[in-house]
PDB file of C-alpha atoms in Angstrom:
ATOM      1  CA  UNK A  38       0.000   0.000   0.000  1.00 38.00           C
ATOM      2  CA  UNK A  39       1.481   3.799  -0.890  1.00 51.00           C
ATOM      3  CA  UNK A  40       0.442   6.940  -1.694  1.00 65.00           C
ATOM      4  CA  UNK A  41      -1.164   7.609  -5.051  1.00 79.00           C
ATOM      5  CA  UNK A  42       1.326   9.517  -7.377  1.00 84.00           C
ATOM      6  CA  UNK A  43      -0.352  13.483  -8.521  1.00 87.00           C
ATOM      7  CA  UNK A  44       1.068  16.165 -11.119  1.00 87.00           C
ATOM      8  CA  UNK A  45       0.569  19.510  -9.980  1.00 88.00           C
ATOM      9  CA  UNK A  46       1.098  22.858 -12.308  1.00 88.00           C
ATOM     10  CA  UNK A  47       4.467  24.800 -11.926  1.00 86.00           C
ATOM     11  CA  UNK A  48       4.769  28.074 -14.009  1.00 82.00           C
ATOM     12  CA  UNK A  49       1.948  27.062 -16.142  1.00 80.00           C
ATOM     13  CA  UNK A  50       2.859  23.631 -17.096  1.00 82.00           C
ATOM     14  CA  UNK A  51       2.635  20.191 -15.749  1.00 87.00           C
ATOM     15  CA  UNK A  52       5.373  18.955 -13.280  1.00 86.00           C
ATOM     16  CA  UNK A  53       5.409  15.371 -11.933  1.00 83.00           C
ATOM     17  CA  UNK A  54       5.018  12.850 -10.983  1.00 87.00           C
ATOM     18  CA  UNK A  55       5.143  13.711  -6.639  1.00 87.00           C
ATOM     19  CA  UNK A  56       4.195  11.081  -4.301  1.00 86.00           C
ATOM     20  CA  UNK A  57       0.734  12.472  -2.550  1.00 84.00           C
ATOM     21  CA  UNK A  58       2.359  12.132   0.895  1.00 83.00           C
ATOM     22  CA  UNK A  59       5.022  14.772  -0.194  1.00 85.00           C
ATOM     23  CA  UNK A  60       2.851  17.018  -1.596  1.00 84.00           C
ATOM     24  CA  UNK A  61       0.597  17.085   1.436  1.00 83.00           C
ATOM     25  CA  UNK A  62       3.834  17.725   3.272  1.00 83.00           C
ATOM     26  CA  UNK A  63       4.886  20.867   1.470  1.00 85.00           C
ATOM     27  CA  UNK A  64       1.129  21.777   1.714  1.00 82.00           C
ATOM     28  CA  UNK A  65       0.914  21.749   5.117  1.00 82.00           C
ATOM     29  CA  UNK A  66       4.409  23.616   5.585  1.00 82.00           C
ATOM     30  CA  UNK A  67       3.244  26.419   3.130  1.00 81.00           C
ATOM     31  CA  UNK A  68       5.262  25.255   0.433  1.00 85.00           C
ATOM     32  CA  UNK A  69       2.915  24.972  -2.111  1.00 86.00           C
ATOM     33  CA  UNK A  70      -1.021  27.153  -2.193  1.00 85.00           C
ATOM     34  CA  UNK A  71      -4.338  24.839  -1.849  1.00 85.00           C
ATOM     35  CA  UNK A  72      -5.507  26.351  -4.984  1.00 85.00           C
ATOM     36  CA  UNK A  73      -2.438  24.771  -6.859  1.00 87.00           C
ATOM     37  CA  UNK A  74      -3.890  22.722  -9.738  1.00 88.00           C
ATOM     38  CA  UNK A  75      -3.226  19.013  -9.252  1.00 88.00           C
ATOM     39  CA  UNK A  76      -4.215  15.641 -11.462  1.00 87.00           C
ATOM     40  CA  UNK A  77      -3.828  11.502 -10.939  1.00 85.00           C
ATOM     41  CA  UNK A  78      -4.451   9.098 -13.241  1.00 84.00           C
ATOM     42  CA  UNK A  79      -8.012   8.113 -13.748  1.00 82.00           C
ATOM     43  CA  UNK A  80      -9.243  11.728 -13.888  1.00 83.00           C
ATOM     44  CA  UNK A  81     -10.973  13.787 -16.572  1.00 82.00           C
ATOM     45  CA  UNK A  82      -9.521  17.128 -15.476  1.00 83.00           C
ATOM     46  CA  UNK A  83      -7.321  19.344 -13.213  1.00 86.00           C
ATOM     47  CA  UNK A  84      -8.501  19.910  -9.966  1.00 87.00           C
ATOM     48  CA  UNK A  85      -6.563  21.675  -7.134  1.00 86.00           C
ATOM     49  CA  UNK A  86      -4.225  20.233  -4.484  1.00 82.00           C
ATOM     50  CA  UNK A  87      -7.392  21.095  -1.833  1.00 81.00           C
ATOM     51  CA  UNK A  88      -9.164  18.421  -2.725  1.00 81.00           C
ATOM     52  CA  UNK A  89      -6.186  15.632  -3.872  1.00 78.00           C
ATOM     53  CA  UNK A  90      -4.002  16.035  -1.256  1.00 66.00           C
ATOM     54  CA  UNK A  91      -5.483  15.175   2.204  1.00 59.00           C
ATOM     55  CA  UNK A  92      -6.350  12.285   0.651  1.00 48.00           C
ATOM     56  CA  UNK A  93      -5.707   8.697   2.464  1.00 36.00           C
ATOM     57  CA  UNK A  94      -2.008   7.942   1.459  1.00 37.00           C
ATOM     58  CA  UNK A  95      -2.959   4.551   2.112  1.00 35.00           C
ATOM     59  CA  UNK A  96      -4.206   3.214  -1.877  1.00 35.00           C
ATOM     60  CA  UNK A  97      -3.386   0.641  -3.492  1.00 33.00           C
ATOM     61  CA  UNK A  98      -0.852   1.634  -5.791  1.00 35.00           C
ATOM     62  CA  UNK A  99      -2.243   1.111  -9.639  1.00 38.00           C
ATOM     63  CA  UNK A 100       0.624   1.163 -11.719  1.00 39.00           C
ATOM     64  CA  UNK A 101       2.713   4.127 -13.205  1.00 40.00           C
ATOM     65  CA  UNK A 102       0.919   6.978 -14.211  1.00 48.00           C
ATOM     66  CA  UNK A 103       1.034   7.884 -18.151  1.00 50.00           C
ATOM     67  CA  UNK A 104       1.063  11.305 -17.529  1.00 53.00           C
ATOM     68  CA  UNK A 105      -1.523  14.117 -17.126  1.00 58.00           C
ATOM     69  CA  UNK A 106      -3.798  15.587 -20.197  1.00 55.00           C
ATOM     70  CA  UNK A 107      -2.417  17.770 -21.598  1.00 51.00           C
ATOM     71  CA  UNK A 108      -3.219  21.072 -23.792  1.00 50.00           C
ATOM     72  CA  UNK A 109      -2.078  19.560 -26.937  1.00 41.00           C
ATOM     73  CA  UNK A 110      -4.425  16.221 -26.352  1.00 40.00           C
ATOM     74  CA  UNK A 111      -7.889  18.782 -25.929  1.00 41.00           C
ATOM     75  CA  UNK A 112      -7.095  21.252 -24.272  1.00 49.00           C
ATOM     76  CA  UNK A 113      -7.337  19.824 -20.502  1.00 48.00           C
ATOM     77  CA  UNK A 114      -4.567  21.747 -18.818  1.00 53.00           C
ATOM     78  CA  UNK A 115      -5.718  24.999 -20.024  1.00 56.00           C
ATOM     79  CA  UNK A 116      -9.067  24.748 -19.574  1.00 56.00           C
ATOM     80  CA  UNK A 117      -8.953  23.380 -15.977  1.00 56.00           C
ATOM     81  CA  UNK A 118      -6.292  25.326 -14.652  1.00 55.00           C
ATOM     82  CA  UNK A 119      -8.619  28.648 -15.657  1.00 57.00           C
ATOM     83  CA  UNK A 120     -11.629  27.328 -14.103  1.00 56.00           C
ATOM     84  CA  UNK A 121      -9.179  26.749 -10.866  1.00 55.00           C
ATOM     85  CA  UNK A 122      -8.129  29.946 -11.254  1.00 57.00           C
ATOM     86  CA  UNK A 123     -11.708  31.585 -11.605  1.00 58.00           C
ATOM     87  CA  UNK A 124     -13.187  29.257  -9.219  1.00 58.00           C
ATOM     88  CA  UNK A 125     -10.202  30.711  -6.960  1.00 60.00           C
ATOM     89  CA  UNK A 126     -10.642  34.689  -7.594  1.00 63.00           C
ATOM     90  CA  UNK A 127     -14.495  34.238  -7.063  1.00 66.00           C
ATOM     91  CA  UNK A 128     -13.865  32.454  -3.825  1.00 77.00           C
ATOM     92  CA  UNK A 129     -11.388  35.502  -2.880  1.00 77.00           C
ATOM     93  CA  UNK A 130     -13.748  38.179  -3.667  1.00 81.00           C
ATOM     94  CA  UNK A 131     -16.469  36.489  -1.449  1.00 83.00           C
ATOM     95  CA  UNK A 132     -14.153  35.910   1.280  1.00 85.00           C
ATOM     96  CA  UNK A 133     -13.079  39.838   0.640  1.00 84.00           C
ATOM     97  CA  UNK A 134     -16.821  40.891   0.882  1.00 86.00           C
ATOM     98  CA  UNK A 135     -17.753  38.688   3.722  1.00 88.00           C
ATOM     99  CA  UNK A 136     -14.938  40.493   5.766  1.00 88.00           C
ATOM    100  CA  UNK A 137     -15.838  44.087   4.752  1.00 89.00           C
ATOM    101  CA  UNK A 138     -19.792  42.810   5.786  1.00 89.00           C
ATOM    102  CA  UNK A 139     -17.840  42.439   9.247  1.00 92.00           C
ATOM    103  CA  UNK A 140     -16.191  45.323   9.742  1.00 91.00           C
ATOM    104  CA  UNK A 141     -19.134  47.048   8.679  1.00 90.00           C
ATOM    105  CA  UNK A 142     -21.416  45.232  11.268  1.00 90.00           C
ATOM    106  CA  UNK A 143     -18.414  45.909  14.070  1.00 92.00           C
ATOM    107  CA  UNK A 144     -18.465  49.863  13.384  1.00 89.00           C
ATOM    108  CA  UNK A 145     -22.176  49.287  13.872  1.00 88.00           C
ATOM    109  CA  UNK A 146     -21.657  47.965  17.351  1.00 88.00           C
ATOM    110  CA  UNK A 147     -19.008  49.967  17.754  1.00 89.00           C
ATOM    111  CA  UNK A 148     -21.113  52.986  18.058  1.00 89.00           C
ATOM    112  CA  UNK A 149     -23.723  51.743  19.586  1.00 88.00           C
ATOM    113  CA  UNK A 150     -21.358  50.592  22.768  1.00 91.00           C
ATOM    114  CA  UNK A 151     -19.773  54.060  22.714  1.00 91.00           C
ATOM    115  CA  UNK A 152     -23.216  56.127  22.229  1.00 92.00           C
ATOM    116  CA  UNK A 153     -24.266  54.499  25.428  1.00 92.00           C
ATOM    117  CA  UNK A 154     -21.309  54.620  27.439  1.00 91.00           C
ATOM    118  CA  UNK A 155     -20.913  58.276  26.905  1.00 92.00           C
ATOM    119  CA  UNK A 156     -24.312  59.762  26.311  1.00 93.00           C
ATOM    120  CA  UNK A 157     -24.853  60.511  29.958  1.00 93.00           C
ATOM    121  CA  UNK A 158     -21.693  62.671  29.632  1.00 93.00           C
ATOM    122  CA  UNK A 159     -22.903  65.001  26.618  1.00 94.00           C
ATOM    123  CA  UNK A 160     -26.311  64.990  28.573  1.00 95.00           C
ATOM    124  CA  UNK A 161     -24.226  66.543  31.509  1.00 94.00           C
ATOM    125  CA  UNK A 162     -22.650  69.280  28.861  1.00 95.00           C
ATOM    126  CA  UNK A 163     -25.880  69.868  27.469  1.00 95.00           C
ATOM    127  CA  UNK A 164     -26.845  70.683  30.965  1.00 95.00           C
ATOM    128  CA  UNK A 165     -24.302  73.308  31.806  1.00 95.00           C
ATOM    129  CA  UNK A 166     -24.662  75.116  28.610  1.00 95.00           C
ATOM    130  CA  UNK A 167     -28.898  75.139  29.088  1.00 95.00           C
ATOM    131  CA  UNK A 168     -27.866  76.377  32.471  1.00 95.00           C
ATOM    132  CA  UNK A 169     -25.067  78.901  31.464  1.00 94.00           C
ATOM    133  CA  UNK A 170     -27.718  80.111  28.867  1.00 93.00           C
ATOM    134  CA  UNK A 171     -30.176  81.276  31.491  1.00 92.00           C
ATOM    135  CA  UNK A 172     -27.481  83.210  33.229  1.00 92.00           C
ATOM    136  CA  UNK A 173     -26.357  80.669  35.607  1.00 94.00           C
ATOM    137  CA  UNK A 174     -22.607  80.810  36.387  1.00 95.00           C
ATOM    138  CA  UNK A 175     -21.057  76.632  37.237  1.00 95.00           C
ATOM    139  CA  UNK A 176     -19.808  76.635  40.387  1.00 95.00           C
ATOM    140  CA  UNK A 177     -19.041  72.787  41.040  1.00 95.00           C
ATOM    141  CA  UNK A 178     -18.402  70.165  39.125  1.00 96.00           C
ATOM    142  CA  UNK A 179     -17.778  66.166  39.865  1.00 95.00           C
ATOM    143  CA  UNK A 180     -17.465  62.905  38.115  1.00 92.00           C
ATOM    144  CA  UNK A 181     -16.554  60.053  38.462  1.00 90.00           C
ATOM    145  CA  UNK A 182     -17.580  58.542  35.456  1.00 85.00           C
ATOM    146  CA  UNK A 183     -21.058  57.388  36.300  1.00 86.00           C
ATOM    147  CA  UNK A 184     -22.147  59.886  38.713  1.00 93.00           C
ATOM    148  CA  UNK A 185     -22.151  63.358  37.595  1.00 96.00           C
ATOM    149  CA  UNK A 186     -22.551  66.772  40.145  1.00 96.00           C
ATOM    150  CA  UNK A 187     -22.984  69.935  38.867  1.00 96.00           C
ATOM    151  CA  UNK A 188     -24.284  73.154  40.851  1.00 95.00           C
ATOM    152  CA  UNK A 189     -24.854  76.521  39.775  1.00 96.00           C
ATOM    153  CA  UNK A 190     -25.543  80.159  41.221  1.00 95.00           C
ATOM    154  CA  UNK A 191     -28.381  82.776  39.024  1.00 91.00           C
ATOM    155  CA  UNK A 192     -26.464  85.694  39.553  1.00 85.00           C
ATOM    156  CA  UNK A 193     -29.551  87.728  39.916  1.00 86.00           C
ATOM    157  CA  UNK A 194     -30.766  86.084  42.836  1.00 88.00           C
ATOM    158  CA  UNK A 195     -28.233  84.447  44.138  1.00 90.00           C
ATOM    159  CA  UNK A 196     -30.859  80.622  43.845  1.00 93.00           C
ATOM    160  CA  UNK A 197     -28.603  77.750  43.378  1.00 94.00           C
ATOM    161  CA  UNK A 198     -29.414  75.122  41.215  1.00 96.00           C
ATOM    162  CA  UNK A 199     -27.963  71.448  41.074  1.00 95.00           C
ATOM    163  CA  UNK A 200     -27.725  68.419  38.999  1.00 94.00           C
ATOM    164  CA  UNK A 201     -27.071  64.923  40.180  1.00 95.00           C
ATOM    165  CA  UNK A 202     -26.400  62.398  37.423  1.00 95.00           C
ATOM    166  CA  UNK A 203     -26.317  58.517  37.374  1.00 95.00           C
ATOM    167  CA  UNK A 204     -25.962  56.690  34.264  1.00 94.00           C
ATOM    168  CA  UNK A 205     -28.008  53.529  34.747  1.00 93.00           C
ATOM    169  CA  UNK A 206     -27.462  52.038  31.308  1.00 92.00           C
ATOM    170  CA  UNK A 207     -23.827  52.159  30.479  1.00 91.00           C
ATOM    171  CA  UNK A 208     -24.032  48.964  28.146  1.00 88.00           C
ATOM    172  CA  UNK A 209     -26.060  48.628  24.475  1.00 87.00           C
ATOM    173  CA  UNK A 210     -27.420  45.487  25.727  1.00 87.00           C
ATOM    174  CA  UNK A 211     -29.221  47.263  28.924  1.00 89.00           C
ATOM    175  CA  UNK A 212     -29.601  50.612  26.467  1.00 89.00           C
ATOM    176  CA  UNK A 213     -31.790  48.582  24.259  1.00 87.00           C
ATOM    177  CA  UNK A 214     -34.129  46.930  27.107  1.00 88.00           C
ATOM    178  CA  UNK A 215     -34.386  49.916  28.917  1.00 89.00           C
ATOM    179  CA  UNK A 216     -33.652  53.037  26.764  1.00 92.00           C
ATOM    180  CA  UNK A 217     -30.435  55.410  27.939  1.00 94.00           C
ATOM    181  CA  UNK A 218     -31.678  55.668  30.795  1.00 94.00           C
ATOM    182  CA  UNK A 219     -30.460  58.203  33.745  1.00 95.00           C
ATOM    183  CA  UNK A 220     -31.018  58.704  37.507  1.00 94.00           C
ATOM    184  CA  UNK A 221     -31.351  62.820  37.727  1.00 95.00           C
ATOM    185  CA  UNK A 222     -31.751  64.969  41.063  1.00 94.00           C
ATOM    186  CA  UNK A 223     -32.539  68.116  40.468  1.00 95.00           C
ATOM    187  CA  UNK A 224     -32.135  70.695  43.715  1.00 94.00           C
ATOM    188  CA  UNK A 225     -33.252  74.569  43.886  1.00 95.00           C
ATOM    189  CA  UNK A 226     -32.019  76.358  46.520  1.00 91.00           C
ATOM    190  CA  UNK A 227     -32.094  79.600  48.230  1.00 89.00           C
ATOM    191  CA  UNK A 228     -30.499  81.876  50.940  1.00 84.00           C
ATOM    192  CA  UNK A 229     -32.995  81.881  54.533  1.00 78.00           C
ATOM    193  CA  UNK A 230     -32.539  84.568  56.307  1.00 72.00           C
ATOM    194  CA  UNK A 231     -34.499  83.207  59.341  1.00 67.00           C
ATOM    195  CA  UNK A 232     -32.303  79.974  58.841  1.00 63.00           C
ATOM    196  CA  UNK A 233     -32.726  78.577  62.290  1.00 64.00           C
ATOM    197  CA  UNK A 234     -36.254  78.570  62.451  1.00 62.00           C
ATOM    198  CA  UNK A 235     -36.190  76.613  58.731  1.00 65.00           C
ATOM    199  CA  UNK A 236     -33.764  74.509  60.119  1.00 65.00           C
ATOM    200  CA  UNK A 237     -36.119  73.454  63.180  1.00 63.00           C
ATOM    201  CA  UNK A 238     -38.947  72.810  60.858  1.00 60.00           C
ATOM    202  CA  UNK A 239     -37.069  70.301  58.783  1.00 63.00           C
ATOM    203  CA  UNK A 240     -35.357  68.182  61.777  1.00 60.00           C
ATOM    204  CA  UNK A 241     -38.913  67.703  62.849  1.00 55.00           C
ATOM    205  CA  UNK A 242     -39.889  66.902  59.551  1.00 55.00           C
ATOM    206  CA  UNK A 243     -37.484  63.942  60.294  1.00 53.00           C
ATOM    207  CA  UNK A 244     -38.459  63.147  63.141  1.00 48.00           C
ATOM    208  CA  UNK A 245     -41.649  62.516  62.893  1.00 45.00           C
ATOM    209  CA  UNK A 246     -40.810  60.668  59.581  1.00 46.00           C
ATOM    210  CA  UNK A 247     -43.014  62.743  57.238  1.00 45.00           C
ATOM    211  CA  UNK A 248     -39.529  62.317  55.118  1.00 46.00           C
ATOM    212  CA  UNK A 249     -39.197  58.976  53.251  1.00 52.00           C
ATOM    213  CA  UNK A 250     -37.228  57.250  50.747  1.00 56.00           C
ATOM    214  CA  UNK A 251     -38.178  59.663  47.454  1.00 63.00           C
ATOM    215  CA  UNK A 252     -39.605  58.249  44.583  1.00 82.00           C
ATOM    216  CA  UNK A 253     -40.157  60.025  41.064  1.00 89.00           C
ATOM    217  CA  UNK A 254     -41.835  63.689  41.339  1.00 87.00           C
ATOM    218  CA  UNK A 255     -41.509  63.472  45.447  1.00 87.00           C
ATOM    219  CA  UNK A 256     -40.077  66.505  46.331  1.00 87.00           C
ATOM    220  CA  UNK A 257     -37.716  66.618  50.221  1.00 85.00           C
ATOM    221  CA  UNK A 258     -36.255  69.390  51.409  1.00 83.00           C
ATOM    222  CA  UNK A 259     -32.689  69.453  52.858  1.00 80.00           C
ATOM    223  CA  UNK A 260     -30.461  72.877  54.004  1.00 78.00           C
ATOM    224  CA  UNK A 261     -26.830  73.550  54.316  1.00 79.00           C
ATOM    225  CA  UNK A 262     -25.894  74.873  57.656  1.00 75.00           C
ATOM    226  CA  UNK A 263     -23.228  76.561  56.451  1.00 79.00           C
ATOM    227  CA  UNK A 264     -24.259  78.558  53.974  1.00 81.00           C
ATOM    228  CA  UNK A 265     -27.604  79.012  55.553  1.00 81.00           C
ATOM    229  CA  UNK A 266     -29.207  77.819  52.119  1.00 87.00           C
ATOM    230  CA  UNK A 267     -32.243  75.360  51.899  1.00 86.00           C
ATOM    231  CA  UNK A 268     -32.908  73.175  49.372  1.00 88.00           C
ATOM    232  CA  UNK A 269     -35.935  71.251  47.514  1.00 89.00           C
ATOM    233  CA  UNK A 270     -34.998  68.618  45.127  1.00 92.00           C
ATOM    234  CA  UNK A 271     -36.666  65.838  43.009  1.00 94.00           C
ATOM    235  CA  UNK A 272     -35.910  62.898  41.349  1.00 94.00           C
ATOM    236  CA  UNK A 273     -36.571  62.028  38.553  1.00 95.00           C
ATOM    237  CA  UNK A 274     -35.813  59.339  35.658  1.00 95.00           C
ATOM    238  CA  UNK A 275     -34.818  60.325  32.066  1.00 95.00           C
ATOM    239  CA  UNK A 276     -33.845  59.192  28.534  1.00 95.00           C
ATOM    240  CA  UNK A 277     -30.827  60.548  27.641  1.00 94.00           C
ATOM    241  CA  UNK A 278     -31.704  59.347  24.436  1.00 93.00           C
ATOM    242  CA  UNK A 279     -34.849  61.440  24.358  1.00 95.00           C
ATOM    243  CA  UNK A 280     -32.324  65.197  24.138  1.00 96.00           C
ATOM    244  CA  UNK A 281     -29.558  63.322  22.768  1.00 95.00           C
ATOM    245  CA  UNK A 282     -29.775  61.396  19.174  1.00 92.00           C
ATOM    246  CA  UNK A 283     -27.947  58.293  17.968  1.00 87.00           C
ATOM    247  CA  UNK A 284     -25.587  61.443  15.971  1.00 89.00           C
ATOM    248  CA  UNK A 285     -24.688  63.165  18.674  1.00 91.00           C
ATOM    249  CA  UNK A 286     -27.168  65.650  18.386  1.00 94.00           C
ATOM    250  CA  UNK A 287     -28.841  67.816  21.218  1.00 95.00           C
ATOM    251  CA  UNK A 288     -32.176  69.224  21.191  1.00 96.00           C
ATOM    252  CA  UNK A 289     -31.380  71.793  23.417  1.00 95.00           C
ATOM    253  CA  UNK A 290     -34.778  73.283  23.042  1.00 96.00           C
ATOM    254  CA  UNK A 291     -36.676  69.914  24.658  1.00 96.00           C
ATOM    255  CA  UNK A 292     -33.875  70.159  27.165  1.00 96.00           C
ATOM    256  CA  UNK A 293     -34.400  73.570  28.114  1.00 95.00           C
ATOM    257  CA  UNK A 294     -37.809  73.601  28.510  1.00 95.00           C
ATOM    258  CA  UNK A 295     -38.244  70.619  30.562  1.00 96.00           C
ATOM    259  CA  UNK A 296     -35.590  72.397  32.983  1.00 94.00           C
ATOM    260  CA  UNK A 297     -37.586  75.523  32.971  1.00 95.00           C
ATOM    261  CA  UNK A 298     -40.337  73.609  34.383  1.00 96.00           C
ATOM    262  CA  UNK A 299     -38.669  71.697  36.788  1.00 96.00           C
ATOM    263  CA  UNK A 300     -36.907  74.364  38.239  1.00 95.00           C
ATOM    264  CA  UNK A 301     -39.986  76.392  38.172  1.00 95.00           C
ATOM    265  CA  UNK A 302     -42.048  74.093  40.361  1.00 95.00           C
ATOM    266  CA  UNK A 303     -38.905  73.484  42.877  1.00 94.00           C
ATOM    267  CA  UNK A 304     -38.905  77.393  43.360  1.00 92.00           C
ATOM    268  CA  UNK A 305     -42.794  77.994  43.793  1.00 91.00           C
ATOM    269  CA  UNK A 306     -42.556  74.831  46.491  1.00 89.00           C
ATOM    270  CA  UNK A 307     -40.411  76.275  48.457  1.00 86.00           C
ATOM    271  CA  UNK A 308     -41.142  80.037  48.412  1.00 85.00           C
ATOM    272  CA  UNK A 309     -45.123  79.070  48.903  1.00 83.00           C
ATOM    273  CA  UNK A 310     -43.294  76.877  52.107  1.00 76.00           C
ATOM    274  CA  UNK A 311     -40.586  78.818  53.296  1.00 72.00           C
ATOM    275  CA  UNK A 312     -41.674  82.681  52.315  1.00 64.00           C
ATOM    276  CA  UNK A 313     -45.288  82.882  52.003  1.00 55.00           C
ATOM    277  CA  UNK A 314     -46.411  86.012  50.480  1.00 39.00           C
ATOM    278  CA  UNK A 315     -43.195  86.761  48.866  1.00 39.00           C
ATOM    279  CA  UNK A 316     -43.565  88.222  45.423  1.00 40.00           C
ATOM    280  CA  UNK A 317     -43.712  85.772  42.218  1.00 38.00           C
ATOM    281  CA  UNK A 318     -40.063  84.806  41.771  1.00 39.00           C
ATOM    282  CA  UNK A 319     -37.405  86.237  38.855  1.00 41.00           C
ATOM    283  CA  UNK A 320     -37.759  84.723  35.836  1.00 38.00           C
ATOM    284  CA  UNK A 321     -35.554  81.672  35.299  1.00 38.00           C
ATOM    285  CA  UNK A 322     -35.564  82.362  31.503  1.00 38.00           C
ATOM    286  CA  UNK A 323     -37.983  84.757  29.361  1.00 37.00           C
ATOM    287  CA  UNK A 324     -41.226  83.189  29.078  1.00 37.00           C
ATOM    288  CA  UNK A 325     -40.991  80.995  32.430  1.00 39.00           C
ATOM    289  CA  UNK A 326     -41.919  82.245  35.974  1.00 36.00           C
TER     290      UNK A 326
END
């Protein structure tokens, strides 16, 4: 029992005979391509070393081999080595197509992984320039990646305003279950002058545990001793994706007004708490009081 004897095609023309073992050697090793047009005895036409050479080495040998067909004897070599070599370049370009489908695909995901990993961060930007807009200076600023702090001062009125950000969806996969979706706490706050008296309101607030856990739209009130400023805040839960689209774009208009009104209510709760029969308050922004 041995290996079958093949020709393969060197330079255009027939070179043999090899003994199949060696050949699948050399294939193996890189010596010779898959595509390289190979023939044994017995058939009708080239075919490549692909599908000759991984053959079982262990035939029966049949006797020498007469030699391959060749050009002169109808045209055989030519003819199959061409449709090897078209079969080959179609193969190529559908392999070559198949890989640009991927890339293609992986940009796709590619944005889609970065979109919601950083959305929550333009959101914040969008934010400070909505803010900055309605003459609001920044006067803090913290990340750390997830959570996001921002608080600002209306220089007309000295009201402080702040943002607490926490990007619940970080991930495409959650993004597309849930939609971009972001934790925000928003606080309005202004100077007391009868601060103490405030302050004794809200620690029996606590006490008597009219404060609870806050859910979306509750509104809790908190001060800062220090600066003798008290606070109402709310939280709330948005779609980033719902101010920011899949381009990067901002509708800074939606943004804006849905601040106006949330500020708006936190500042008519607690001057209708806190300062009854004060005076409508400034305007955050023309059009909103």
């Amino acid at each position: 029992m041995s290996s079958r004897t093949l020709w393969i095609v060197v330079d255009g023309k027939p070179d043999g005979p090899h003994d199949e073992a060696a050949l699948a050697r050399r294939l193996a090793a890189g010596e010779l391509h898959p595509d390289t047009g190979a023939w044994h005895e017995g058939l009708e036409a080239w075919t490549t070393l692909a599908q000759l050479a991984p053959a079982s080495t262990a035939l029966a040998a049949q006797g020498a081999p007469h030699g391959p067909p060749l050009g002169a004897a109808g045209g055989l070599l030519e003819d199959s080595v061409a449709v090897v070599s078209t079969t080959s370049s179609r193969d190529g370009e559908a392999l070559e197509a198949a890989f640009a489908g991927l890339v293609k695909k992986s940009w796709k995901h590619f944005d889609q992984s970065l979109f919601a990993g950083k959305v929550d961060e333009v959101l914040l930007g969008a934010l400070i320039t909505v803010m900055v807009e309605r003459g609001s200076a920044l006067i803090d600023l913290t990340s750390d990646g997830q959570n996001h702090y921002a608080r600002f001062e209306r220089l007309a009125d000295k009201s402080r305003v702040f943002f607490r950000l926490t990007h619940l969806t970080p991930n495409p996969v959650a993004a597309k279950v849930q939609g971009h979706l972001v934790s925000v706490v928003v606080g309005y706050g202004e100077f007391i002058d009868s601060f103490a008296t405030v302050w004794s309101a809200i620690k029996a607030e606590y006490r008597s545990g009219l404060i609870q856990t806050p859910e979306p739209g509750t509104i809790t009130v908190d001060a800062d001793m220090n600066t003798r400023y008290v606070f109402v805040q709310v939280d709330l839960y948005w779609n980033a994706g719902d101010y920011v689209n899949d381009a990067w774009r901002i509708d800074y208009e939606k943004l804006g007004a849905d601040m106006d009104s949330v500020v708006h209510v936190l500042r008519k709760y607690l001057r209708g708490r806190f300062r009854p029969g004060l005076d409508a308050a400034p305007q955050l922004t023309k059009g909103v009081s």
